[in-house]
Amino acid sequence: NDTLDFETRLNRANSAFRNIGIDKSDSRIKDILAYKIYLFGYLKQYDSAVYISKELLKKSKIDNDSISIGSNYSRLAYYYSQNFKKDSAFLSYNLSKEIHLQLGDSSKAGEDLAQMAIIQSDLGDYVGSDNNAIQALKYLDENNFQYLTAVYNCIAISAQEQKNFIEAIYWYDKAINISINNTDKISYLQNKANAFRYLKKYDKSITILDSLSKVDLKNHRSRATIIDNLAYTKWLANKKENVLPELEKALEMRLQENNLWGLIASYAHLSTYYENVNSKTALSYASKMYDVAIHQKSTQDQLEALQKLIALENSEKVKEYYGTYIRLNDSLQNSKQKAKNQFAKIKYDSEKNREDNLQLKIAQSASKLELEEEKTRNIIGAVSSGSVVFGLLIFVYYRKQKHQQEKRE
């Protein structure tokens, strides 16, 4: 009953589960567990969603239901990802992919690979991300526009993070051309505008953002992003342009919605804007950016904020900021390398397991063939022996008959 609040619905689901009691074979258990996962996810209680997902997966394994096992690994991966446990999510998506490949469901395997590529891109393993993204494109159905656009966007982001902006624009265009979701399309267009901005092709970036600013958007976060990026790009194109009201408007919108990721961008742009106007104000915005980046546990944004603080600060704090920057940067590089190694190991183990299974099948086939050959040899031997005995009996019988006939004669 979707007119009830989610807490009430969760309580009803729990009551249903309790009423089933000890009858663990009840077919409704899976339905109740799946519904509880959905409710926990909506309530953002991701630890609980992960726990129940494991219970449902366990149930599917007991039932030896391969289709259910594959979909439940995928579901578990999603909630791991929502709970910021990207490595566990990657592993679960990989297990889901392997099962879907065994079942011959290439489309689902493609969706799993797409999710794996996005996780790798988020964690800085761009080469691994591109490999899985290309594999995903091979498996995905040509009409699966939702995942195809997500993969194109993922490849574009990886290219952009590696400063290959022309390549990024190529893939953004592919995502834009087939996107059927207006919200996603706007997001891809914004990404493309940012790529043009990094290339210092400000006119092209402004043209895209200006057209987006005229769209009637109900999503205030997207509107704030467009206003902020358009103002900042105009200022980069012409430092005399008065864009401060728009930058402050975007900041106010983000403060009202407590949009912390958006605030990081606003503080970064305002700090850069004030660098040559009022260094004290620029320092204040850089400090705010740093604080929010710490709250959001965004190492990359912390590093960017620290660069600003080091450039703007004149006190003894500069040494402290510089030391923090060095430690954070080293930690980030180590994390990226660790992620690459971990993803590579998972892929190696998966491929080795598939190869071992193949070798086992070959060995079983060879053994089976050998048994068949042995059986055939035995049959031939038995037939041959039988033929000799049969021939001997006929000979004896013939001799006996001939002897009797001779006696009668």
GROMACS .gro file of N, CA and C in nm, residues 210-302:
model
  279
  210ASP      N    1   2.421   2.810  -2.221
  210ASP     CA    2   2.318   2.913  -2.239
  210ASP      C    3   2.186   2.850  -2.285
  211SER      N    4   2.195   2.752  -2.376
  211SER     CA    5   2.074   2.684  -2.423
  211SER      C    6   2.010   2.604  -2.309
  212LEU      N    7   2.092   2.545  -2.224
  212LEU     CA    8   2.040   2.469  -2.110
  212LEU      C    9   1.975   2.560  -2.006
  213SER      N   10   2.027   2.681  -1.993
  213SER     CA   11   1.971   2.774  -1.894
  213SER      C   12   1.829   2.817  -1.930
  214LYS      N   13   1.791   2.800  -2.055
  214LYS     CA   14   1.656   2.838  -2.101
  214LYS      C   15   1.555   2.724  -2.090
  215VAL      N   16   1.605   2.606  -2.052
  215VAL     CA   17   1.516   2.491  -2.034
  215VAL      C   18   1.447   2.502  -1.899
  216ASP      N   19   1.318   2.470  -1.898
  216ASP     CA   20   1.240   2.478  -1.774
  216ASP      C   21   1.271   2.354  -1.688
  217LEU      N   22   1.370   2.370  -1.601
  217LEU     CA   23   1.414   2.259  -1.517
  217LEU      C   24   1.347   2.264  -1.380
  218LYS      N   25   1.288   2.151  -1.340
  218LYS     CA   26   1.228   2.143  -1.207
  218LYS      C   27   1.332   2.098  -1.104
  219ASN      N   28   1.440   2.040  -1.154
  219ASN     CA   29   1.549   1.995  -1.066
  219ASN      C   30   1.638   2.115  -1.032
  220HIS      N   31   1.627   2.165  -0.909
  220HIS     CA   32   1.701   2.285  -0.869
  220HIS      C   33   1.852   2.262  -0.865
  221ARG      N   34   1.891   2.140  -0.839
  221ARG     CA   35   2.035   2.111  -0.835
  221ARG      C   36   2.097   2.129  -0.974
  222SER      N   37   2.028   2.077  -1.076
  222SER     CA   38   2.077   2.092  -1.213
  222SER      C   39   2.077   2.239  -1.253
  223ARG      N   40   1.971   2.311  -1.214
  223ARG     CA   41   1.962   2.454  -1.248
  223ARG      C   42   2.077   2.532  -1.184
  224ALA      N   43   2.105   2.503  -1.057
  224ALA     CA   44   2.215   2.571  -0.987
  224ALA      C   45   2.349   2.542  -1.056
  225THR      N   46   2.367   2.416  -1.100
  225THR     CA   47   2.492   2.377  -1.167
  225THR      C   48   2.509   2.453  -1.298
  226ILE      N   49   2.400   2.464  -1.374
  226ILE     CA   50   2.406   2.534  -1.503
  226ILE      C   51   2.436   2.683  -1.481
  227ILE      N   52   2.368   2.745  -1.386
  227ILE     CA   53   2.391   2.887  -1.357
  227ILE      C   54   2.536   2.910  -1.316
  228ASP      N   55   2.587   2.825  -1.228
  228ASP     CA   56   2.724   2.838  -1.178
  228ASP      C   57   2.826   2.820  -1.290
  229ASN      N   58   2.811   2.711  -1.368
  229ASN     CA   59   2.907   2.683  -1.475
  229ASN      C   60   2.904   2.788  -1.585
  230LEU      N   61   2.783   2.836  -1.619
  230LEU     CA   62   2.771   2.938  -1.723
  230LEU      C   63   2.839   3.068  -1.680
  231ALA      N   64   2.815   3.109  -1.555
  231ALA     CA   65   2.877   3.233  -1.504
  231ALA      C   66   3.028   3.219  -1.499
  232TYR      N   67   3.075   3.107  -1.450
  232TYR     CA   68   3.220   3.087  -1.437
  232TYR      C   69   3.289   3.083  -1.573
  233THR      N   70   3.225   3.017  -1.671
  233THR     CA   71   3.283   3.008  -1.806
  233THR      C   72   3.285   3.146  -1.873
  234LYS      N   73   3.179   3.223  -1.854
  234LYS     CA   74   3.176   3.360  -1.908
  234LYS      C   75   3.289   3.443  -1.849
  235TRP      N   76   3.314   3.424  -1.721
  235TRP     CA   77   3.420   3.500  -1.654
  235TRP      C   78   3.558   3.459  -1.707
  236LEU      N   79   3.576   3.328  -1.732
  236LEU     CA   80   3.703   3.281  -1.787
  236LEU      C   81   3.726   3.339  -1.927
  237ALA      N   82   3.618   3.353  -2.003
  237ALA     CA   83   3.627   3.408  -2.139
  237ALA      C   84   3.656   3.557  -2.135
  238ASN      N   85   3.602   3.625  -2.033
  238ASN     CA   86   3.619   3.771  -2.022
  238ASN      C   87   3.620   3.810  -1.875
  239LYS      N   88   3.739   3.836  -1.820
  239LYS     CA   89   3.754   3.864  -1.677
  239LYS      C   90   3.683   3.993  -1.634
  240LYS      N   91   3.643   4.073  -1.730
  240LYS     CA   92   3.571   4.197  -1.696
  240LYS      C   93   3.420   4.176  -1.686
  241GLU      N   94   3.374   4.059  -1.724
  241GLU     CA   95   3.230   4.028  -1.720
  241GLU      C   96   3.183   4.021  -1.575
  242ASN      N   97   3.072   4.087  -1.547
  242ASN     CA   98   3.017   4.088  -1.411
  242ASN      C   99   2.928   3.965  -1.391
  243VAL      N  100   2.988   3.858  -1.341
  243VAL     CA  101   2.915   3.733  -1.322
  243VAL      C  102   2.893   3.701  -1.174
  244LEU      N  103   2.938   3.792  -1.087
  244LEU     CA  104   2.927   3.767  -0.944
  244LEU      C  105   2.783   3.739  -0.898
  245PRO      N  106   2.682   3.815  -0.945
  245PRO     CA  107   2.544   3.787  -0.902
  245PRO      C  108   2.500   3.643  -0.932
  246GLU      N  109   2.541   3.590  -1.051
  246GLU     CA  110   2.503   3.453  -1.087
  246GLU      C  111   2.577   3.351  -1.001
  247LEU      N  112   2.706   3.376  -0.975
  247LEU     CA  113   2.782   3.284  -0.889
  247LEU      C  114   2.723   3.279  -0.749
  248GLU      N  115   2.684   3.394  -0.698
  248GLU     CA  116   2.624   3.402  -0.563
  248GLU      C  117   2.484   3.342  -0.560
  249LYS      N  118   2.411   3.357  -0.671
  249LYS     CA  119   2.277   3.298  -0.680
  249LYS      C  120   2.285   3.145  -0.674
  250ALA      N  121   2.380   3.088  -0.750
  250ALA     CA  122   2.400   2.943  -0.749
  250ALA      C  123   2.440   2.896  -0.609
  251LEU      N  124   2.527   2.973  -0.543
  251LEU     CA  125   2.568   2.939  -0.407
  251LEU      C  126   2.450   2.938  -0.312
  252GLU      N  127   2.365   3.039  -0.322
  252GLU     CA  128   2.248   3.049  -0.234
  252GLU      C  129   2.152   2.930  -0.256
  253MET      N  130   2.131   2.894  -0.381
  253MET     CA  131   2.044   2.779  -0.413
  253MET      C  132   2.099   2.651  -0.350
  254ARG      N  133   2.229   2.635  -0.356
  254ARG     CA  134   2.292   2.515  -0.302
  254ARG      C  135   2.290   2.515  -0.149
  255LEU      N  136   2.303   2.632  -0.090
  255LEU     CA  137   2.296   2.642   0.057
  255LEU      C  138   2.155   2.606   0.105
  256GLN      N  139   2.054   2.653   0.034
  256GLN     CA  140   1.915   2.626   0.071
  256GLN      C  141   1.884   2.476   0.067
  257GLU      N  142   1.941   2.408  -0.031
  257GLU     CA  143   1.915   2.264  -0.045
  257GLU      C  144   2.018   2.177   0.027
  258ASN      N  145   2.116   2.244   0.091
  258ASN     CA  146   2.226   2.171   0.157
  258ASN      C  147   2.292   2.074   0.059
  259ASN      N  148   2.312   2.123  -0.063
  259ASN     CA  149   2.376   2.045  -0.169
  259ASN      C  150   2.528   2.057  -0.152
  260LEU      N  151   2.586   1.964  -0.075
  260LEU     CA  152   2.726   1.975  -0.036
  260LEU      C  153   2.822   1.959  -0.155
  261TRP      N  154   2.792   1.867  -0.245
  261TRP     CA  155   2.878   1.852  -0.363
  261TRP      C  156   2.874   1.979  -0.449
  262GLY      N  157   2.755   2.035  -0.461
  262GLY     CA  158   2.741   2.161  -0.536
  262GLY      C  159   2.815   2.275  -0.468
  263LEU      N  160   2.813   2.277  -0.334
  263LEU     CA  161   2.882   2.383  -0.260
  263LEU      C  162   3.033   2.379  -0.284
  264ILE      N  163   3.089   2.259  -0.297
  264ILE     CA  164   3.233   2.249  -0.326
  264ILE      C  165   3.266   2.322  -0.455
  265ALA      N  166   3.182   2.302  -0.559
  265ALA     CA  167   3.204   2.369  -0.688
  265ALA      C  168   3.188   2.520  -0.675
  266SER      N  169   3.083   2.564  -0.605
  266SER     CA  170   3.059   2.708  -0.588
  266SER      C  171   3.175   2.775  -0.515
  267TYR      N  172   3.218   2.714  -0.405
  267TYR     CA  173   3.330   2.772  -0.327
  267TYR      C  174   3.457   2.776  -0.411
  268ALA      N  175   3.480   2.673  -0.493
  268ALA     CA  176   3.599   2.670  -0.579
  268ALA      C  177   3.596   2.784  -0.680
  269HIS      N  178   3.481   2.803  -0.746
  269HIS     CA  179   3.468   2.908  -0.848
  269HIS      C  180   3.478   3.048  -0.787
  270LEU      N  181   3.415   3.066  -0.672
  270LEU     CA  182   3.419   3.197  -0.607
  270LEU      C  183   3.559   3.229  -0.555
  271SER      N  184   3.630   3.128  -0.507
  271SER     CA  185   3.767   3.150  -0.461
  271SER      C  186   3.856   3.194  -0.577
  272THR      N  187   3.841   3.126  -0.691
  272THR     CA  188   3.920   3.163  -0.810
  272THR      C  189   3.882   3.303  -0.858
  273TYR      N  190   3.752   3.335  -0.855
  273TYR     CA  191   3.703   3.466  -0.899
  273TYR      C  192   3.766   3.579  -0.816
  274TYR      N  193   3.780   3.556  -0.685
  274TYR     CA  194   3.829   3.662  -0.594
  274TYR      C  195   3.980   3.665  -0.580
  275GLU      N  196   4.053   3.573  -0.644
  275GLU     CA  197   4.198   3.566  -0.628
  275GLU      C  198   4.267   3.700  -0.651
  276ASN      N  199   4.231   3.767  -0.759
  276ASN     CA  200   4.295   3.893  -0.794
  276ASN      C  201   4.211   4.015  -0.758
  277VAL      N  202   4.102   3.991  -0.685
  277VAL     CA  203   4.013   4.100  -0.644
  277VAL      C  204   4.023   4.125  -0.494
  278ASN      N  205   4.011   4.018  -0.418
  278ASN     CA  206   4.016   4.027  -0.273
  278ASN      C  207   4.069   3.894  -0.219
  279SER      N  208   4.199   3.890  -0.191
  279SER     CA  209   4.263   3.765  -0.152
  279SER      C  210   4.207   3.710  -0.021
  280LYS      N  211   4.162   3.798   0.067
  280LYS     CA  212   4.105   3.754   0.194
  280LYS      C  213   3.974   3.676   0.171
  281THR      N  214   3.890   3.730   0.082
  281THR     CA  215   3.764   3.662   0.048
  281THR      C  216   3.793   3.531  -0.025
  282ALA      N  217   3.891   3.535  -0.114
  282ALA     CA  218   3.929   3.413  -0.187
  282ALA      C  219   3.975   3.305  -0.090
  283LEU      N  220   4.053   3.345   0.011
  283LEU     CA  221   4.101   3.252   0.112
  283LEU      C  222   3.985   3.193   0.193
  284SER      N  223   3.887   3.278   0.224
  284SER     CA  224   3.770   3.234   0.300
  284SER      C  225   3.692   3.126   0.224
  285TYR      N  226   3.671   3.149   0.094
  285TYR     CA  227   3.598   3.051   0.013
  285TYR      C  228   3.678   2.922  -0.004
  286ALA      N  229   3.811   2.934  -0.017
  286ALA     CA  230   3.897   2.816  -0.030
  286ALA      C  231   3.890   2.733   0.099
  287SER      N  232   3.887   2.801   0.212
  287SER     CA  233   3.877   2.733   0.342
  287SER      C  234   3.744   2.660   0.355
  288LYS      N  235   3.636   2.725   0.309
  288LYS     CA  236   3.503   2.660   0.313
  288LYS      C  237   3.499   2.538   0.221
  289MET      N  238   3.561   2.553   0.106
  289MET     CA  239   3.567   2.441   0.012
  289MET      C  240   3.639   2.322   0.076
  290TYR      N  241   3.749   2.351   0.144
  290TYR     CA  242   3.828   2.247   0.208
  290TYR      C  243   3.748   2.175   0.317
  291ASP      N  244   3.675   2.252   0.397
  291ASP     CA  245   3.594   2.194   0.506
  291ASP      C  246   3.486   2.100   0.452
  292VAL      N  247   3.416   2.145   0.346
  292VAL     CA  248   3.309   2.061   0.288
  292VAL      C  249   3.368   1.938   0.221
  293ALA      N  250   3.483   1.954   0.156
  293ALA     CA  251   3.549   1.841   0.090
  293ALA      C  252   3.589   1.735   0.193
  294ILE      N  253   3.634   1.778   0.311
  294ILE     CA  254   3.667   1.684   0.419
  294ILE      C  255   3.541   1.612   0.465
  295HIS      N  256   3.432   1.688   0.480
  295HIS     CA  257   3.305   1.629   0.523
  295HIS      C  258   3.257   1.524   0.424
  296GLN      N  259   3.276   1.551   0.295
  296GLN     CA  260   3.232   1.459   0.189
  296GLN      C  261   3.335   1.350   0.158
  297LYS      N  262   3.447   1.355   0.229
  297LYS     CA  263   3.555   1.257   0.212
  297LYS      C  264   3.603   1.251   0.067
  298SER      N  265   3.608   1.368   0.005
  298SER     CA  266   3.653   1.377  -0.134
  298SER      C  267   3.799   1.420  -0.137
  299THR      N  268   3.888   1.325  -0.153
  299THR     CA  269   4.033   1.354  -0.151
  299THR      C  270   4.072   1.448  -0.264
  300GLN      N  271   4.016   1.426  -0.384
  300GLN     CA  272   4.051   1.509  -0.499
  300GLN      C  273   4.015   1.655  -0.475
  301ASP      N  274   3.896   1.680  -0.418
  301ASP     CA  275   3.854   1.818  -0.389
  301ASP      C  276   3.936   1.878  -0.274
  302GLN      N  277   3.975   1.795  -0.179
  302GLN     CA  278   4.061   1.843  -0.070
  302GLN      C  279   4.194   1.892  -0.127
   0.00000   0.00000   0.00000
